[in-house]
Coordinates of C-alpha atoms in Angstrom, one line a residue:
M1 CA -102.2 -142.7 -68.7
T2 CA -103.2 -146.4 -68.2
R3 CA -104.9 -148.8 -65.9
K4 CA -101.6 -150.8 -65.6
L5 CA -99.7 -147.8 -64.2
S6 CA -97.6 -149.3 -61.4
K7 CA -97.0 -152.9 -62.3
W8 CA -93.6 -151.7 -63.4
L9 CA -91.8 -151.8 -60.1
F10 CA -91.0 -155.5 -60.3
L11 CA -88.7 -154.5 -63.2
L12 CA -86.3 -153.6 -60.4
L13 CA -86.8 -156.8 -58.6
L14 CA -86.9 -159.7 -61.1
L15 CA -84.8 -162.6 -60.5
T16 CA -83.1 -165.7 -61.5
G17 CA -83.0 -169.3 -60.4
I18 CA -83.2 -173.1 -60.6
S19 CA -85.3 -175.5 -58.5
E20 CA -82.6 -176.4 -56.0
P21 CA -80.2 -174.2 -54.0
S22 CA -76.5 -174.1 -54.8
F23 CA -75.5 -175.0 -51.3
S24 CA -75.6 -178.5 -50.0
Q25 CA -76.1 -177.9 -46.2
E26 CA -79.6 -177.3 -45.1
L27 CA -80.2 -174.0 -43.4
S28 CA -82.5 -173.4 -40.4
D29 CA -84.4 -170.4 -39.3
V30 CA -81.6 -169.9 -36.7
D31 CA -78.6 -169.5 -39.1
H32 CA -80.3 -168.7 -42.4
P33 CA -78.8 -165.6 -44.2
I34 CA -82.3 -164.1 -44.8
L35 CA -82.1 -162.9 -41.2
S36 CA -79.4 -160.4 -42.1
L37 CA -81.8 -158.7 -44.5
V38 CA -84.8 -158.5 -42.2
G39 CA -85.6 -154.8 -41.6
E40 CA -84.3 -153.6 -45.0
S41 CA -86.2 -150.8 -46.7
F42 CA -85.6 -149.4 -50.2
E43 CA -87.2 -146.5 -52.0
Y44 CA -87.5 -146.0 -55.8
D45 CA -88.2 -143.2 -58.2
I46 CA -90.4 -144.2 -61.2
S47 CA -90.5 -142.5 -64.6
F48 CA -92.4 -143.1 -67.8
L49 CA -93.4 -141.4 -71.1
W50 CA -91.5 -138.1 -71.1
F51 CA -91.7 -137.4 -67.4
D52 CA -89.4 -138.1 -64.5
S53 CA -90.5 -139.2 -61.0
L54 CA -94.2 -139.5 -61.7
A55 CA -94.4 -142.4 -59.1
E56 CA -92.5 -143.7 -56.2
G57 CA -92.1 -147.2 -54.8
S58 CA -90.8 -149.0 -51.8
L59 CA -89.6 -152.5 -50.9
Q60 CA -89.5 -153.9 -47.3
L61 CA -88.6 -157.2 -45.7
L62 CA -90.4 -157.7 -42.3
P63 CA -90.6 -160.5 -39.8
G64 CA -93.8 -162.5 -40.1
E65 CA -96.2 -163.0 -37.3
Q66 CA -95.1 -166.6 -36.8
S67 CA -91.5 -167.5 -36.1
G68 CA -89.6 -168.6 -39.2
T69 CA -91.7 -166.5 -41.6
F70 CA -90.9 -163.4 -43.5
L71 CA -93.2 -160.8 -45.1
V72 CA -92.1 -158.9 -48.2
V73 CA -94.0 -155.8 -49.0
L74 CA -93.6 -154.0 -52.3
E75 CA -95.7 -150.9 -52.9
A76 CA -95.9 -148.3 -55.7
R77 CA -98.0 -145.1 -55.9
T78 CA -98.5 -142.4 -58.5
L79 CA -97.7 -138.8 -57.7
G80 CA -98.8 -135.3 -58.8
V81 CA -100.4 -135.2 -62.3
A82 CA -100.1 -139.0 -62.6
A83 CA -102.0 -139.4 -59.4
F84 CA -104.8 -137.2 -60.7
F85 CA -105.2 -139.1 -63.9
T86 CA -105.0 -142.5 -62.3
K87 CA -107.2 -141.6 -59.3
D88 CA -104.5 -142.0 -56.7
R89 CA -103.6 -145.4 -57.9
V90 CA -101.6 -147.7 -55.6
E91 CA -100.2 -151.1 -56.4
K92 CA -99.2 -153.3 -53.6
Y93 CA -97.6 -156.8 -53.6
L94 CA -97.1 -159.0 -50.6
T95 CA -95.5 -162.4 -50.0
L96 CA -95.3 -164.4 -46.8
M97 CA -92.5 -166.8 -47.1
E98 CA -90.8 -169.5 -45.0
I99 CA -87.6 -171.5 -45.1
S100 CA -88.2 -174.8 -47.0
P101 CA -86.6 -178.1 -46.0
S102 CA -84.0 -177.5 -48.7
G103 CA -83.1 -174.0 -47.4
L104 CA -84.8 -172.1 -50.2
L105 CA -87.4 -169.4 -49.3
R106 CA -90.8 -170.6 -50.6
P107 CA -94.1 -168.6 -50.6
L108 CA -96.9 -169.5 -48.2
W109 CA -99.1 -166.9 -50.0
H110 CA -98.6 -164.1 -52.5
S111 CA -101.1 -161.3 -53.2
S112 CA -101.3 -158.3 -55.5
H113 CA -103.6 -155.3 -54.8
T114 CA -104.7 -152.5 -57.0
L115 CA -106.3 -149.6 -55.2
R116 CA -107.9 -146.4 -56.5
G117 CA -109.7 -143.4 -55.0
N118 CA -109.6 -141.7 -51.7
E119 CA -110.6 -143.2 -48.3
K120 CA -114.3 -142.6 -48.9
S121 CA -114.4 -144.0 -52.4
R122 CA -111.6 -146.6 -52.2
K123 CA -111.9 -149.5 -54.7
E124 CA -109.6 -152.5 -54.6
K125 CA -108.8 -155.5 -56.8
I126 CA -106.9 -158.5 -55.3
S127 CA -105.3 -161.5 -56.9
R128 CA -104.1 -164.1 -54.4
Y129 CA -102.2 -167.4 -54.5
T130 CA -102.1 -169.6 -51.4
Y131 CA -99.7 -172.6 -51.4
D132 CA -100.7 -175.8 -49.6
Y133 CA -97.6 -178.0 -49.5
V134 CA -99.3 -180.7 -47.5
S135 CA -101.9 -181.4 -50.2
G136 CA -99.7 -180.3 -53.1
R137 CA -102.1 -177.7 -54.4
V138 CA -102.3 -173.9 -54.9
R139 CA -105.4 -171.8 -54.4
Y140 CA -106.1 -168.9 -56.8
Q141 CA -108.5 -166.2 -55.9
K142 CA -109.7 -162.9 -57.5
I143 CA -111.5 -160.4 -55.3
K144 CA -113.0 -157.0 -56.2
N145 CA -114.3 -154.7 -53.5
D146 CA -114.6 -157.6 -51.1
H147 CA -116.5 -159.7 -53.6
S148 CA -114.9 -163.0 -54.7
Y149 CA -115.4 -163.8 -58.4
A150 CA -112.8 -166.5 -58.9
D151 CA -111.8 -169.3 -56.5
E152 CA -110.0 -172.3 -57.9
W153 CA -107.5 -175.0 -56.8
F154 CA -104.7 -176.3 -59.0
D155 CA -102.3 -179.2 -58.5
L156 CA -98.7 -178.5 -58.0
E157 CA -96.0 -180.7 -59.6
K158 CA -94.6 -183.2 -57.1
D159 CA -91.1 -182.5 -55.8
K160 CA -90.8 -179.2 -57.7
T161 CA -90.5 -175.9 -55.8
L162 CA -92.3 -172.9 -57.3
F163 CA -91.7 -169.3 -56.5
D164 CA -93.5 -166.0 -56.8
V165 CA -91.5 -163.0 -57.9
L166 CA -90.8 -161.8 -54.4
S167 CA -89.6 -165.0 -52.8
A168 CA -87.5 -165.6 -55.9
L169 CA -86.0 -162.2 -55.5
Y170 CA -84.7 -162.9 -52.0
N171 CA -83.4 -166.4 -53.0
L172 CA -81.5 -164.6 -55.8
R173 CA -80.1 -161.9 -53.5
L174 CA -78.8 -164.6 -51.2
G175 CA -76.9 -166.3 -54.0
F176 CA -78.9 -169.5 -54.1
Y177 CA -79.4 -169.6 -57.8
G178 CA -76.2 -169.1 -59.6
K179 CA -74.4 -166.2 -61.3
T180 CA -76.8 -163.5 -62.3
G181 CA -75.9 -161.7 -65.5
Q182 CA -73.3 -164.3 -66.4
E183 CA -75.4 -167.3 -67.4
T184 CA -78.9 -168.2 -68.4
L185 CA -81.0 -169.2 -65.4
L186 CA -84.6 -170.4 -64.9
I187 CA -87.1 -169.8 -62.1
P188 CA -90.1 -172.1 -62.0
T189 CA -93.3 -170.1 -61.1
F190 CA -97.0 -170.6 -61.2
H191 CA -99.7 -168.7 -63.0
R192 CA -103.3 -169.6 -63.7
K193 CA -102.2 -171.3 -67.0
G194 CA -99.9 -173.6 -65.0
T195 CA -96.2 -173.9 -64.3
Q196 CA -93.9 -171.5 -66.3
D197 CA -90.3 -170.4 -66.2
I198 CA -89.0 -166.9 -65.7
I199 CA -85.9 -166.7 -67.9
V200 CA -82.9 -164.6 -66.8
E201 CA -80.0 -164.1 -69.1
P202 CA -77.0 -161.7 -69.5
L203 CA -77.9 -158.2 -70.8
Q204 CA -76.8 -158.1 -74.4
K205 CA -77.8 -156.4 -77.7
V206 CA -80.0 -153.6 -76.2
R207 CA -80.5 -150.1 -77.5
R208 CA -77.8 -147.6 -76.9
K209 CA -80.2 -145.5 -74.7
D210 CA -80.8 -148.5 -72.5
Q211 CA -77.1 -149.3 -72.3
K212 CA -76.5 -145.8 -71.1
F213 CA -79.1 -146.1 -68.4
F214 CA -77.3 -149.1 -66.9
S215 CA -73.8 -147.8 -67.4
G216 CA -71.5 -148.5 -64.5
D217 CA -73.9 -151.0 -62.8
I218 CA -72.1 -154.2 -61.7
V219 CA -74.8 -156.8 -62.5
Q220 CA -77.0 -156.4 -65.5
C221 CA -79.5 -158.9 -66.9
R222 CA -82.6 -159.4 -69.1
I223 CA -85.6 -161.1 -67.7
L224 CA -88.4 -162.7 -69.7
V225 CA -91.7 -163.0 -68.0
D226 CA -95.3 -163.7 -69.0
P227 CA -96.9 -160.4 -70.3
S228 CA -99.8 -160.8 -67.9
V229 CA -97.4 -160.2 -64.9
F230 CA -96.9 -156.5 -65.7
G231 CA -99.4 -155.8 -68.4
T232 CA -96.9 -155.5 -71.3
K233 CA -97.0 -156.2 -75.0
G234 CA -93.8 -158.3 -74.8
R235 CA -91.8 -160.2 -72.2
D236 CA -88.6 -158.1 -71.8
I237 CA -87.5 -156.6 -68.5
L238 CA -84.0 -155.1 -68.1
A239 CA -82.6 -154.9 -64.6
S240 CA -79.4 -154.2 -62.7
F241 CA -78.0 -154.9 -59.2
D242 CA -75.1 -153.6 -57.2
A243 CA -72.3 -155.6 -55.7
N244 CA -74.5 -156.6 -52.7
M245 CA -77.3 -157.7 -55.1
R246 CA -79.6 -154.8 -54.1
P247 CA -81.9 -154.0 -57.0
Q248 CA -80.7 -150.7 -58.5
K249 CA -82.4 -149.9 -61.8
G250 CA -84.8 -151.4 -64.2
I251 CA -86.8 -150.9 -67.4
I252 CA -90.0 -152.8 -68.1
K253 CA -90.4 -152.7 -71.8
N254 CA -93.6 -151.9 -73.7
V255 CA -96.0 -151.4 -70.8
I256 CA -99.5 -151.0 -72.4
G257 CA -100.3 -147.3 -72.7
L258 CA -97.0 -146.2 -71.3
G259 CA -94.1 -147.6 -73.3
D260 CA -90.9 -148.2 -71.4
V261 CA -91.2 -147.6 -67.6
K262 CA -88.0 -146.9 -65.7
G263 CA -87.1 -147.2 -62.0
R264 CA -84.1 -146.1 -60.1
L265 CA -83.1 -146.7 -56.4
R266 CA -82.9 -143.5 -54.4
A267 CA -79.7 -142.6 -52.8
P268 CA -79.6 -143.1 -49.0

């Protein structure tokens, strides 16, 4: 077992993109297609090592407290024996996003939370990015058990929209980025080291075992991300989507201490 146990779930969710939407007409919070997805909830079974269903995850899109904002909540928790060895570990990811002037969904803030222990001995680590589009900066914070030990501001590149993994997912699902699984696409994102690209390309030349896992899935792709995102030894994530671009299955490769971690959407 490992301290990185549930940063796998984004393997189901990773995304593609460019810095501008493929439509030319600006969309408002009245007619934007994101409204058709609000209230969605998905559940996933997670497997790793030699065991099936050692964890479970969920993905929800909720209305934000302010009009025109949307809250994405992704959560994963270990079960059974895995919960015992990981001290009831929970990983939670949240993004509050808004509709940008171009129509793309952009993050207002994104946070990741690692929780361990029961209610009486709960410990929590938080990483948080807050985007200030007026000043053109992003704030990065690290918090452990309510104690802040990192708090820095970084400049954003002028006229370049950046996305966290969750806002990018929903832009992808709405078709703003191009043809997933058919061409190579880039998503500009921000990490402490600066601006990077998530690379999404057609799924090719993978092991027969991985091909079988995705057999029959309509959209299949390989995603290359920074290893720090999911605690991996490499960059590869394999993912598939159905005809409605709902994230179906995924494999995050070479998770430290776990090897390949697999996720599968539960049947309704």
